[in-house]
Coordinates of C-alpha atoms in Angstrom, one line a residue:
M217 CA -7.1 -22.8 -0.2
S218 CA -9.6 -21.1 -2.6
S219 CA -8.2 -19.6 -5.8
L220 CA -9.1 -16.1 -4.5
M221 CA -7.2 -16.6 -1.2
K222 CA -4.3 -18.2 -3.1
G223 CA -4.2 -15.3 -5.5
T224 CA -4.3 -12.8 -2.7
A225 CA -1.5 -14.6 -0.9
I226 CA 0.7 -14.6 -4.1
L227 CA 0.1 -10.9 -4.6
T228 CA 0.8 -10.1 -0.9
I229 CA 4.0 -12.1 -0.8
G230 CA 5.3 -10.5 -4.0
L231 CA 4.5 -7.0 -2.8
F232 CA 6.0 -7.6 0.6
L233 CA 9.2 -9.0 -0.8
S234 CA 9.4 -6.1 -3.3
K235 CA 8.9 -3.5 -0.5
L236 CA 11.5 -5.3 1.6
L237 CA 14.1 -5.1 -1.1
G238 CA 13.1 -1.5 -1.5
L239 CA 14.2 -1.0 2.1
I240 CA 17.3 -3.1 2.2
Y241 CA 19.0 -1.6 -0.9
L242 CA 19.2 1.9 0.7
F243 CA 21.8 0.9 3.3
P244 CA 24.6 -0.2 0.8
F245 CA 23.6 2.7 -1.5
Y246 CA 24.1 5.1 1.4
A247 CA 27.6 3.5 2.0
I248 CA 28.6 4.0 -1.6
V249 CA 27.4 7.6 -2.3
G250 CA 27.6 9.1 1.2
E251 CA 25.1 11.0 3.3
E252 CA 25.9 14.3 1.6
N253 CA 24.5 13.0 -1.7
M254 CA 21.5 11.1 -0.6
A255 CA 19.2 14.0 -0.3
L256 CA 19.6 14.7 -4.0
Y257 CA 18.3 11.2 -4.6
Q258 CA 15.2 11.9 -2.4
Y259 CA 14.5 15.2 -4.0
A260 CA 14.0 13.3 -7.3
Y261 CA 12.0 10.5 -5.9
I262 CA 9.2 12.4 -4.1
P263 CA 7.7 14.1 -7.2
Y264 CA 8.4 11.0 -9.2
T265 CA 6.4 8.8 -6.8
I266 CA 3.5 11.2 -6.7
M267 CA 3.4 11.5 -10.5
L268 CA 3.7 7.7 -10.8
S269 CA 0.9 7.1 -8.3
I270 CA -1.4 9.5 -10.2
A271 CA -0.5 7.7 -13.4
I272 CA -1.0 4.1 -12.3
S273 CA -2.0 3.7 -8.6
G274 CA -5.1 1.6 -8.4
L275 CA -4.9 0.8 -12.1
P276 CA -4.1 -3.0 -11.7
L277 CA -6.9 -3.4 -9.2
A278 CA -9.4 -1.4 -11.3
V279 CA -8.6 -3.2 -14.5
S280 CA -8.7 -6.6 -12.8
K281 CA -12.2 -5.8 -11.3
F282 CA -13.5 -4.7 -14.6
V283 CA -12.1 -7.6 -16.6
S284 CA -13.2 -10.2 -14.0
K285 CA -16.7 -8.7 -13.9
Y286 CA -17.3 -9.1 -17.6
N287 CA -15.5 -12.4 -17.8
A288 CA -17.9 -13.7 -15.2
L289 CA -20.7 -12.7 -17.5
G290 CA -19.0 -14.7 -20.3
D291 CA -18.2 -11.4 -22.1
Y292 CA -14.5 -11.7 -22.8
R293 CA -14.5 -9.2 -25.7
T294 CA -15.3 -6.2 -23.5
G295 CA -12.1 -6.9 -21.5
V296 CA -10.2 -7.2 -24.8
R297 CA -11.6 -3.8 -25.9
L298 CA -10.3 -2.3 -22.6
M299 CA -6.9 -3.9 -23.2
K300 CA -6.6 -2.6 -26.7
S301 CA -7.7 0.9 -26.0
G302 CA -6.0 1.0 -22.6
T303 CA -2.6 0.2 -24.2
L304 CA -2.9 3.4 -26.2
V305 CA -4.2 5.4 -23.3
M306 CA -1.4 4.2 -21.0
L307 CA 1.3 5.0 -23.5
L308 CA -0.1 8.5 -23.8
T309 CA -0.5 8.8 -20.1
G310 CA 3.1 7.7 -19.6
L311 CA 4.3 10.2 -22.2
L312 CA 2.2 13.0 -20.7
S313 CA 3.5 12.2 -17.2
F314 CA 7.1 12.2 -18.5
I315 CA 6.6 15.6 -20.2
V316 CA 4.9 17.2 -17.2
L317 CA 7.5 16.0 -14.7
N318 CA 10.3 17.3 -17.0
L319 CA 8.5 20.7 -17.3
L320 CA 8.0 20.8 -13.5
A321 CA 11.6 19.9 -12.7
T322 CA 13.1 23.4 -12.6
P323 CA 10.1 25.0 -10.8
L324 CA 10.2 22.3 -8.2
A325 CA 14.0 22.7 -7.8
N326 CA 13.5 26.4 -7.4
M327 CA 11.0 25.8 -4.6
V328 CA 13.5 23.4 -2.8
I329 CA 16.6 25.6 -3.0
K330 CA 16.2 28.6 -0.9
D331 CA 19.9 29.6 -0.4
E332 CA 23.0 29.4 -2.6
E333 CA 24.8 27.9 0.4
Q334 CA 22.7 24.7 0.3
L335 CA 24.4 21.5 -0.8
Y336 CA 22.9 21.4 -4.2
S337 CA 22.1 23.8 -7.0
V338 CA 18.7 24.2 -8.8
E339 CA 20.1 22.6 -11.9
Q340 CA 21.4 19.6 -10.0
I341 CA 18.0 18.8 -8.5
A342 CA 16.2 19.6 -11.8
S343 CA 18.5 17.2 -13.6
V344 CA 18.0 14.2 -11.4
I345 CA 14.2 14.8 -11.6
R346 CA 14.4 14.6 -15.4
W347 CA 16.5 11.4 -15.2
V348 CA 14.0 9.6 -13.0
S349 CA 11.1 10.6 -15.2
Y350 CA 12.0 8.1 -17.9
A351 CA 10.4 5.3 -15.9
L352 CA 7.0 7.0 -16.4
L353 CA 7.2 6.0 -20.1
V354 CA 6.9 2.3 -19.2
V355 CA 5.3 1.8 -15.8
P356 CA 1.6 2.8 -16.8
L357 CA 1.5 0.2 -19.6
M358 CA 3.0 -2.4 -17.3
S359 CA 0.3 -1.8 -14.7
L360 CA -2.5 -2.2 -17.3
I361 CA -1.1 -5.6 -18.3
R362 CA -0.8 -6.7 -14.6
G363 CA -4.5 -5.8 -14.1
Y364 CA -5.5 -7.7 -17.2
F365 CA -3.8 -10.9 -16.0
Q366 CA -5.4 -10.5 -12.5
G367 CA -8.8 -10.2 -14.2
Y368 CA -8.3 -13.7 -15.5
G369 CA -7.3 -15.0 -12.1
H370 CA -3.5 -15.1 -13.0
Y371 CA -1.7 -13.5 -10.1
M372 CA 1.8 -14.9 -10.6
P373 CA 2.7 -12.6 -13.5
T374 CA 2.1 -9.5 -11.3
S375 CA 4.0 -10.9 -8.3
V376 CA 7.0 -12.1 -10.4
S377 CA 7.2 -8.9 -12.5
Q378 CA 7.2 -6.8 -9.3
L379 CA 10.1 -8.8 -7.9
I380 CA 12.1 -8.7 -11.1
E381 CA 11.4 -5.0 -11.5
Q382 CA 12.7 -4.3 -8.1
I383 CA 15.7 -6.7 -8.4
A384 CA 16.7 -5.2 -11.8
R385 CA 16.4 -1.7 -10.4
I386 CA 18.5 -2.4 -7.4
V387 CA 21.2 -4.3 -9.3
V388 CA 21.6 -1.4 -11.8
L389 CA 21.4 1.2 -9.0
L390 CA 24.0 -0.4 -6.7
G391 CA 26.2 -1.7 -9.6
G392 CA 26.1 1.6 -11.5
S393 CA 26.8 3.7 -8.4
F394 CA 29.7 1.4 -7.4
V395 CA 31.3 1.6 -10.9
V396 CA 30.9 5.4 -11.0
I397 CA 32.1 6.2 -7.5
V398 CA 34.5 3.3 -6.6
L399 CA 36.0 2.1 -9.9
F400 CA 36.1 5.3 -11.9
D401 CA 36.2 7.8 -9.1
G402 CA 33.4 9.8 -10.7
L403 CA 31.1 12.5 -9.4
P404 CA 28.5 11.5 -6.9
E405 CA 26.0 13.5 -8.9
T406 CA 26.6 11.2 -11.9
A407 CA 26.0 8.2 -9.6
I408 CA 22.7 9.6 -8.4
K409 CA 21.5 10.2 -12.0
F410 CA 22.4 6.6 -12.8
A411 CA 20.6 5.5 -9.6
V412 CA 17.3 7.3 -10.4
F413 CA 17.5 6.2 -14.1
A414 CA 17.6 2.6 -12.7
A415 CA 13.8 2.9 -12.2
F416 CA 13.5 2.9 -16.0
I417 CA 15.7 -0.2 -16.4
G418 CA 13.7 -2.0 -13.6
A419 CA 10.4 -1.2 -15.4
L420 CA 11.8 -2.7 -18.6
G421 CA 12.7 -5.8 -16.7
G422 CA 9.2 -6.1 -15.2
L423 CA 7.7 -5.5 -18.7
F424 CA 9.8 -8.3 -20.2
V425 CA 8.5 -10.8 -17.5
L426 CA 4.9 -9.8 -18.4
Y427 CA 5.7 -10.4 -22.1
H428 CA 6.9 -13.9 -21.3
Y429 CA 3.7 -14.6 -19.4
W430 CA 1.6 -13.1 -22.2
K431 CA 3.1 -15.5 -24.8
K432 CA 2.5 -18.4 -22.4
L433 CA -1.1 -17.6 -21.6
K434 CA -2.2 -16.2 -25.0
P435 CA -3.7 -19.5 -26.2
E436 CA -5.9 -19.6 -23.1
F437 CA -7.1 -16.1 -23.6
Q438 CA -7.8 -16.7 -27.3
A439 CA -9.8 -19.8 -26.5
L440 CA -12.0 -18.0 -24.0
Q441 CA -12.5 -15.0 -26.3
E442 CA -13.6 -17.2 -29.2
N443 CA -16.4 -18.6 -26.9
S444 CA -17.4 -15.2 -25.7
V445 CA -21.1 -14.3 -25.6
T446 CA -22.3 -11.3 -27.5
S447 CA -20.5 -8.3 -26.2
H448 CA -22.4 -5.9 -23.9
Q449 CA -21.3 -3.1 -26.2
V450 CA -20.2 -1.0 -23.3
S451 CA -19.1 2.4 -24.6
Y452 CA -15.6 3.6 -24.0
T453 CA -17.0 6.4 -21.9
E454 CA -18.7 3.9 -19.6
I455 CA -15.5 1.7 -19.5
Y456 CA -13.2 4.4 -18.4
K457 CA -15.8 5.9 -16.0
E458 CA -16.0 2.5 -14.3
I459 CA -12.1 2.2 -14.2
F460 CA -11.7 5.7 -12.7
T461 CA -14.4 5.0 -10.1
Y462 CA -12.5 2.0 -8.9
S463 CA -9.0 3.6 -9.0
I464 CA -9.3 7.1 -7.7
P465 CA -9.7 6.2 -4.0
I466 CA -6.7 3.9 -4.3
I467 CA -4.7 6.6 -5.9
F468 CA -5.2 8.8 -2.9
V469 CA -4.1 6.0 -0.5
G470 CA -1.0 5.5 -2.7
I471 CA 0.1 9.1 -2.7
A472 CA -0.7 9.8 1.0
N473 CA 2.8 9.6 2.3
P474 CA 4.5 11.2 -0.7
L475 CA 2.1 14.1 -0.5
F476 CA 3.1 14.7 3.2
Q477 CA 6.8 14.5 2.1
L478 CA 6.1 16.9 -0.8
V479 CA 4.9 19.5 1.7
D480 CA 8.2 19.1 3.5
M481 CA 10.2 19.2 0.3
L482 CA 8.6 22.5 -0.7
T483 CA 8.6 24.2 2.8
F484 CA 11.2 22.6 5.0
N485 CA 14.4 24.4 3.7
G486 CA 12.8 27.8 3.7
A487 CA 11.4 27.5 7.2
M488 CA 14.7 26.1 8.6
L489 CA 16.7 29.0 7.0
T490 CA 14.2 31.5 8.5
K491 CA 14.8 29.8 11.9
G492 CA 18.6 30.5 11.4
V493 CA 19.8 26.9 10.7
D494 CA 23.0 26.7 8.6
A495 CA 22.0 26.4 4.9
K496 CA 24.4 23.5 4.5
L497 CA 22.6 21.5 7.2
T498 CA 19.0 21.9 5.9
D499 CA 19.4 19.4 3.1
T500 CA 20.9 16.9 5.5
Y501 CA 18.1 17.3 8.0
F502 CA 15.6 16.9 5.2
L503 CA 17.3 13.7 4.2
M504 CA 17.3 12.3 7.7
L505 CA 13.6 13.0 8.1
N506 CA 12.1 12.0 4.7
L507 CA 14.4 9.1 3.6
L508 CA 16.9 7.7 6.1
T509 CA 14.7 7.5 9.3
H510 CA 11.5 7.0 7.3
K511 CA 12.8 3.8 5.8
I512 CA 13.4 2.4 9.4
V513 CA 10.0 3.7 10.7
I514 CA 8.1 2.1 7.9
I515 CA 9.3 -1.4 8.8
P516 CA 6.9 -2.1 11.7
V517 CA 4.1 -0.5 9.5
M518 CA 4.8 -3.2 6.9
L519 CA 4.7 -6.0 9.4
A520 CA 1.6 -4.7 11.2
T521 CA -0.5 -3.9 8.1
G522 CA 0.6 -7.2 6.5
L523 CA -1.0 -9.1 9.5
S524 CA -4.1 -7.0 9.8
M525 CA -4.8 -6.4 6.1
A526 CA -5.3 -10.2 5.8
L527 CA -8.6 -9.6 7.6
I528 CA -9.9 -7.0 5.0
P529 CA -11.4 -9.6 2.5
T530 CA -13.2 -11.2 5.5
I531 CA -14.6 -7.8 6.6
T532 CA -15.7 -7.0 3.0
K533 CA -17.5 -10.4 2.9
Y534 CA -19.3 -9.9 6.2
F535 CA -20.4 -6.3 5.2
T536 CA -21.8 -7.6 1.9
L537 CA -23.7 -10.4 3.7
G538 CA -25.0 -8.0 6.4
H539 CA -23.3 -9.9 9.2
L540 CA -22.5 -6.7 11.1
Q541 CA -21.9 -8.3 14.5
T542 CA -19.3 -10.7 13.1
L543 CA -17.8 -7.8 11.2
R544 CA -17.4 -5.7 14.4
S545 CA -15.7 -8.6 16.1
T546 CA -13.3 -8.9 13.2
M547 CA -12.6 -5.2 13.3
D548 CA -11.8 -5.5 17.0
K549 CA -9.2 -8.2 16.2
M550 CA -7.8 -6.2 13.3
Y551 CA -7.1 -3.1 15.4
Q552 CA -5.6 -5.2 18.2
V553 CA -3.3 -7.1 15.8
L554 CA -2.2 -3.8 14.3
L555 CA -1.2 -2.3 17.6
F556 CA 0.1 -5.6 19.1
V557 CA 2.9 -5.4 16.6
T558 CA 3.3 -1.7 16.0
I559 CA 3.5 -0.3 19.6
P560 CA 6.3 -2.5 20.9
A561 CA 8.2 -2.1 17.6
V562 CA 8.0 1.7 17.8
V563 CA 9.2 1.7 21.4
G564 CA 12.0 -0.6 20.5
I565 CA 13.1 1.7 17.7
M566 CA 13.0 4.7 20.1
I567 CA 15.2 3.0 22.7
L568 CA 17.7 1.6 20.2
A569 CA 17.7 4.6 17.9
P570 CA 21.4 5.5 18.4
S571 CA 22.7 2.0 17.6
L572 CA 20.1 1.4 14.8
Y573 CA 21.1 4.6 13.0
H574 CA 24.8 3.7 13.5
V575 CA 24.4 0.2 12.1
L576 CA 22.4 1.1 9.1
Y577 CA 24.0 4.5 8.3
E578 CA 26.7 6.0 10.5
Q579 CA 27.1 7.3 14.1
S580 CA 25.1 10.5 14.3
E581 CA 23.5 12.1 17.3
N582 CA 21.2 14.2 15.1
G583 CA 20.2 11.2 13.0
A584 CA 19.4 9.1 16.1
T585 CA 17.4 12.0 17.6
V586 CA 15.3 12.4 14.4
L587 CA 14.7 8.6 14.4
M588 CA 13.7 8.6 18.0
H589 CA 11.2 11.4 17.6
Y590 CA 9.8 10.2 14.3
A591 CA 9.2 6.6 15.3
P592 CA 5.8 7.1 16.9
A593 CA 4.4 8.2 13.5
A594 CA 4.6 4.6 12.5
I595 CA 1.4 3.9 14.6
L596 CA -0.5 6.6 12.7
F597 CA 0.8 5.4 9.3
A598 CA -0.4 1.9 10.1
I599 CA -3.8 3.0 11.3
F600 CA -4.3 5.2 8.2
S601 CA -3.4 2.3 5.9
V602 CA -5.9 -0.1 7.6
T603 CA -8.7 2.3 8.1
A604 CA -8.5 3.4 4.4
S605 CA -8.7 -0.2 3.3
L606 CA -11.7 -0.7 5.6
L607 CA -13.5 2.3 4.0
Q608 CA -12.9 0.7 0.7
G609 CA -14.2 -2.6 2.0
I610 CA -17.5 -1.1 3.1
N611 CA -17.8 1.1 0.0
Y612 CA -17.1 4.5 1.6
Q613 CA -14.3 5.4 -0.7
K614 CA -15.2 9.1 -0.9
W615 CA -14.3 9.6 2.7
I616 CA -10.7 8.5 2.0
I617 CA -10.3 11.4 -0.3
F618 CA -11.9 13.9 2.1
S619 CA -9.9 12.7 5.2
L620 CA -6.6 12.7 3.3
L621 CA -7.1 16.1 1.9
T622 CA -8.0 17.4 5.4
G623 CA -4.8 15.8 6.8
I624 CA -2.7 17.4 4.0
L625 CA -4.2 20.8 4.6
V626 CA -3.4 20.5 8.4
K627 CA 0.2 19.6 7.5
L628 CA 0.4 22.5 5.1
V629 CA -0.9 25.0 7.5
L630 CA 1.2 23.9 10.5
N631 CA 4.4 22.9 8.8
I632 CA 6.2 26.3 8.5
P633 CA 5.2 27.7 11.9
L634 CA 6.1 24.5 13.7
I635 CA 9.4 24.2 11.9
K636 CA 10.2 27.8 12.8
W637 CA 9.4 26.8 16.4
L638 CA 10.8 23.3 16.8
E639 CA 13.0 22.8 13.6
V640 CA 13.0 19.2 12.5
D641 CA 10.7 18.2 15.3
G642 CA 8.2 20.7 14.0
A643 CA 8.0 18.9 10.7
I644 CA 7.5 15.6 12.5
L645 CA 4.8 17.1 14.7
A646 CA 3.0 18.6 11.7
T647 CA 3.0 15.2 10.0
M648 CA 1.7 13.4 13.0
I649 CA -1.1 16.0 13.6
G650 CA -2.0 15.8 9.9
Y651 CA -2.1 12.0 10.0
A652 CA -4.0 12.0 13.3
A653 CA -6.7 14.2 11.7
T654 CA -7.0 11.9 8.7
C655 CA -7.2 8.8 11.0
A656 CA -9.7 10.4 13.3
I657 CA -12.1 11.1 10.3
N658 CA -11.6 7.5 9.0
I659 CA -12.3 5.9 12.3
A660 CA -15.3 8.2 13.0
V661 CA -16.9 7.3 9.7
I662 CA -16.2 3.5 10.2
H663 CA -17.6 3.5 13.7
R664 CA -20.6 5.6 12.9
T665 CA -21.5 3.5 9.9
L666 CA -21.1 0.2 11.6
Q667 CA -22.2 1.3 15.1
Y668 CA -18.9 -0.1 16.4
N669 CA -18.1 0.0 20.1
A670 CA -14.4 -0.2 20.9
K671 CA -14.6 -1.2 24.6
V672 CA -13.1 -4.6 24.1
A673 CA -10.4 -3.3 21.8
M674 CA -9.5 -0.5 24.3
R675 CA -9.0 -3.0 27.1
R676 CA -6.7 -5.1 25.0
I677 CA -4.8 -2.1 23.8
L678 CA -4.3 -1.0 27.4
L679 CA -2.9 -4.5 28.1
I680 CA -0.6 -4.2 25.1
C681 CA 0.7 -0.8 26.5
I682 CA 1.3 -2.4 29.9
L683 CA 3.3 -5.3 28.3
T684 CA 5.2 -2.8 26.2
L685 CA 6.1 -0.8 29.4
V686 CA 7.5 -4.0 31.0
M687 CA 9.4 -4.7 27.8
T688 CA 10.7 -1.1 27.8
V689 CA 12.2 -1.4 31.3
V690 CA 13.9 -4.7 30.4
V691 CA 15.4 -3.5 27.1
S692 CA 16.5 -0.2 28.7
I693 CA 18.3 -2.0 31.5
V694 CA 20.0 -4.4 29.0
Y695 CA 21.0 -1.6 26.7
F696 CA 22.4 0.4 29.6
I697 CA 24.4 -2.5 30.9
L698 CA 25.8 -3.2 27.4
Q699 CA 26.8 0.5 26.9
W700 CA 28.3 0.5 30.4
I701 CA 30.5 -2.5 29.6
A702 CA 31.7 -1.1 26.3
P703 CA 30.3 1.8 24.3
A704 CA 29.2 0.8 20.8
D705 CA 31.9 2.6 18.9
S706 CA 31.9 0.3 15.9
K707 CA 29.1 -0.9 13.6
W708 CA 29.6 -4.5 14.5
L709 CA 29.3 -3.9 18.2
A710 CA 26.3 -1.7 17.7
L711 CA 24.7 -4.5 15.6
V712 CA 25.4 -7.0 18.4
Y713 CA 23.8 -4.7 20.9
V714 CA 20.7 -4.2 18.7
L715 CA 20.3 -8.0 18.3
I716 CA 20.7 -8.7 22.0
C717 CA 18.3 -6.0 23.0
A718 CA 15.8 -6.9 20.3
A719 CA 15.9 -10.6 21.5
A720 CA 15.5 -9.5 25.1
G721 CA 12.5 -7.3 24.2
A722 CA 10.8 -9.8 21.9
G723 CA 11.4 -12.6 24.5
V724 CA 9.8 -10.6 27.4
Y725 CA 6.9 -9.3 25.3
G726 CA 6.3 -12.6 23.6
Y727 CA 6.4 -14.6 26.9
L728 CA 4.1 -12.3 28.7
S729 CA 1.6 -12.1 25.8
L730 CA 1.6 -15.9 25.6
R731 CA 1.3 -16.3 29.4
L732 CA -1.7 -14.0 29.5
G733 CA -3.3 -15.6 26.5
L734 CA -3.2 -12.3 24.4
A735 CA -1.1 -13.7 21.6
Q736 CA -3.3 -16.8 21.2
K737 CA -6.4 -14.6 20.9
L738 CA -4.9 -12.3 18.3
L739 CA -2.6 -14.5 16.3
G740 CA -4.6 -17.8 16.4
A741 CA -3.3 -21.3 15.8
R742 CA 0.4 -20.6 15.5
A743 CA 0.5 -18.7 18.8
K744 CA -1.4 -21.6 20.4
K745 CA 1.1 -24.1 19.1
I746 CA 4.0 -22.1 20.6
A747 CA 2.1 -21.8 23.9
N748 CA 1.4 -25.5 24.0
K749 CA 5.1 -26.3 23.4
L750 CA 6.0 -23.9 26.3
G751 CA 3.4 -25.5 28.6
M752 CA 1.2 -22.4 28.7
D753 CA -2.0 -24.0 27.3

C-alpha cells in the first residue's frame, strides 16, 4: 500500500470511529437526562458547530496541502513560518469565535423562545451556548497542528487525537451527567451545562496527544528544516490567501447540515406556535427532528459515503491525467455503491421505525413517525456529500458554495409556510427540497463538465430499487408476524425484533444481489469471495 493510501486509510478509520462514538454516546446520555432536557443540549450545539466549522473546517487539509507542497520543493522553512504565524492566528481566531458566540448567545436564545410556555427560558438556552463556547479556545490551534503533521506525511497524530478527543468528551459528558443527576440528584440543566462543557475537556485531551507526537517527531522536523533550501520568501498575504483558497469550499461542506438545522432552530418554534401546536411540545418536536432521529438517519449516510468516498482520490487522479472515460466509469460505480447501501438502509429504517426509536430512546408514536418520514433524507445527504467531494476533485469548488447557498435559501423560504401547513413534516419536506436543489446543481455541473451519461447507472439503480422492494415485502411480513405473536412492549423485545428483521432484510437483499452479480460488480473482490463460497460464481 502506498504511503498516500495508507495515510488516507488511517485518517478515514480515525474519523469513522470518532463519528461512530459521536452517535453511540447519545443513547445512554438520553437515558440519563431524559427527553425533556435533550433539546437544551441541541440548542447549544447547532450554533457551536457552525462557529466551529467556520473557525477550523478545512484547516487541517489546507495546511497539509500547503506544507506538503513546499516540503516537496525542499523548502521546509515556509511551512515553519506558517506554523509560527498560524499559532498566533488560531489563538486569536479561537478567542474571537469564543467572544462572538458568547455575544450571540442571548440574541439566538430570543429567536428560539417564542412563548413563555416553552420548556426552556431564554437565559437557560443562552447559558448552555456560553458553556459550549469554551471549546472554541482550543480547537482551532489543534486543527492547525493536525494539518502540519499531515503535511509531513504523519497521519497517525490526527487520527489518534480525534479518537482521544471524542473519548475524553464522552467520558466527561456521561460521567458528569451521571454524577449530577443520579448521585447528587442535581438539576438536569446543570448536567446539560456539564455535557456541553465536555467539548472543551475533549479538545484538551486531543491537544495533549498532539503535544506527545510533537515531542516525538521534533528531531525529524528539525533535521529536515536544517537542510532546507533557500526559502521562497512567500509573503504572509500569499500564504493565507492560499490557505483560504483551499479551505473555504471545505468549510461550506462542513456547515451544510448545521446551517439547515439552524434554519429550523430559528423558525421552527414560531411556525409551530402559529399553527396552534402546544408550546410545551414544540421543543420536543424540534429535538426529535434535529437530534434524535437525525442521529439514526445519518448512520446509512456514514456507511455509504465511506464506501463511495474511497473512490474520490481515484477520480481526482483520472481527471488530472485527462482519462475522462475511465473517470466516468468510476463515477458510475461511485453512484451505484452509494445507493446500493443507502436505499435499502433507508427503507429498513422506515419499516422498523417504531421499534428502532423504542430501542434507542423510548416508545413514542410521534418519534417513530418523525423517524419514518425523515429517513429518506439520508439519500440526499449522501448524494450531497459525494457530489461536493467530486466537485473538489475536479477543481470546481466554487459551485459547492453556490449550490449550498441556493439550497439554504430554498429551505429558508419554504420552512415557515410548510411547517404551518404540515407541522414537523413541513420542516422535513423543506430540508429535502433544499438538499434536492443543492444536489441537482452539483450533479448538473459534474455531468456537464465531464459529459457524463448516466444510462448504465440508472439501469443498476432501477435493479437496486427492485431488490429493495423484494426486501421490503420480506421484512414487512416478518415484522408483522413478530408483532402478531407478541407486541414489542419492552426494549429488549423491540431489540430482538429489529435484529431479526434486519437479518432477514440483509439476507434477502444480499443473496439476491450476489445471485444477480450486482454485489460483485460494485463491491469487488470481497463480494466475489462470498459468492464463490456460496457457489454463485
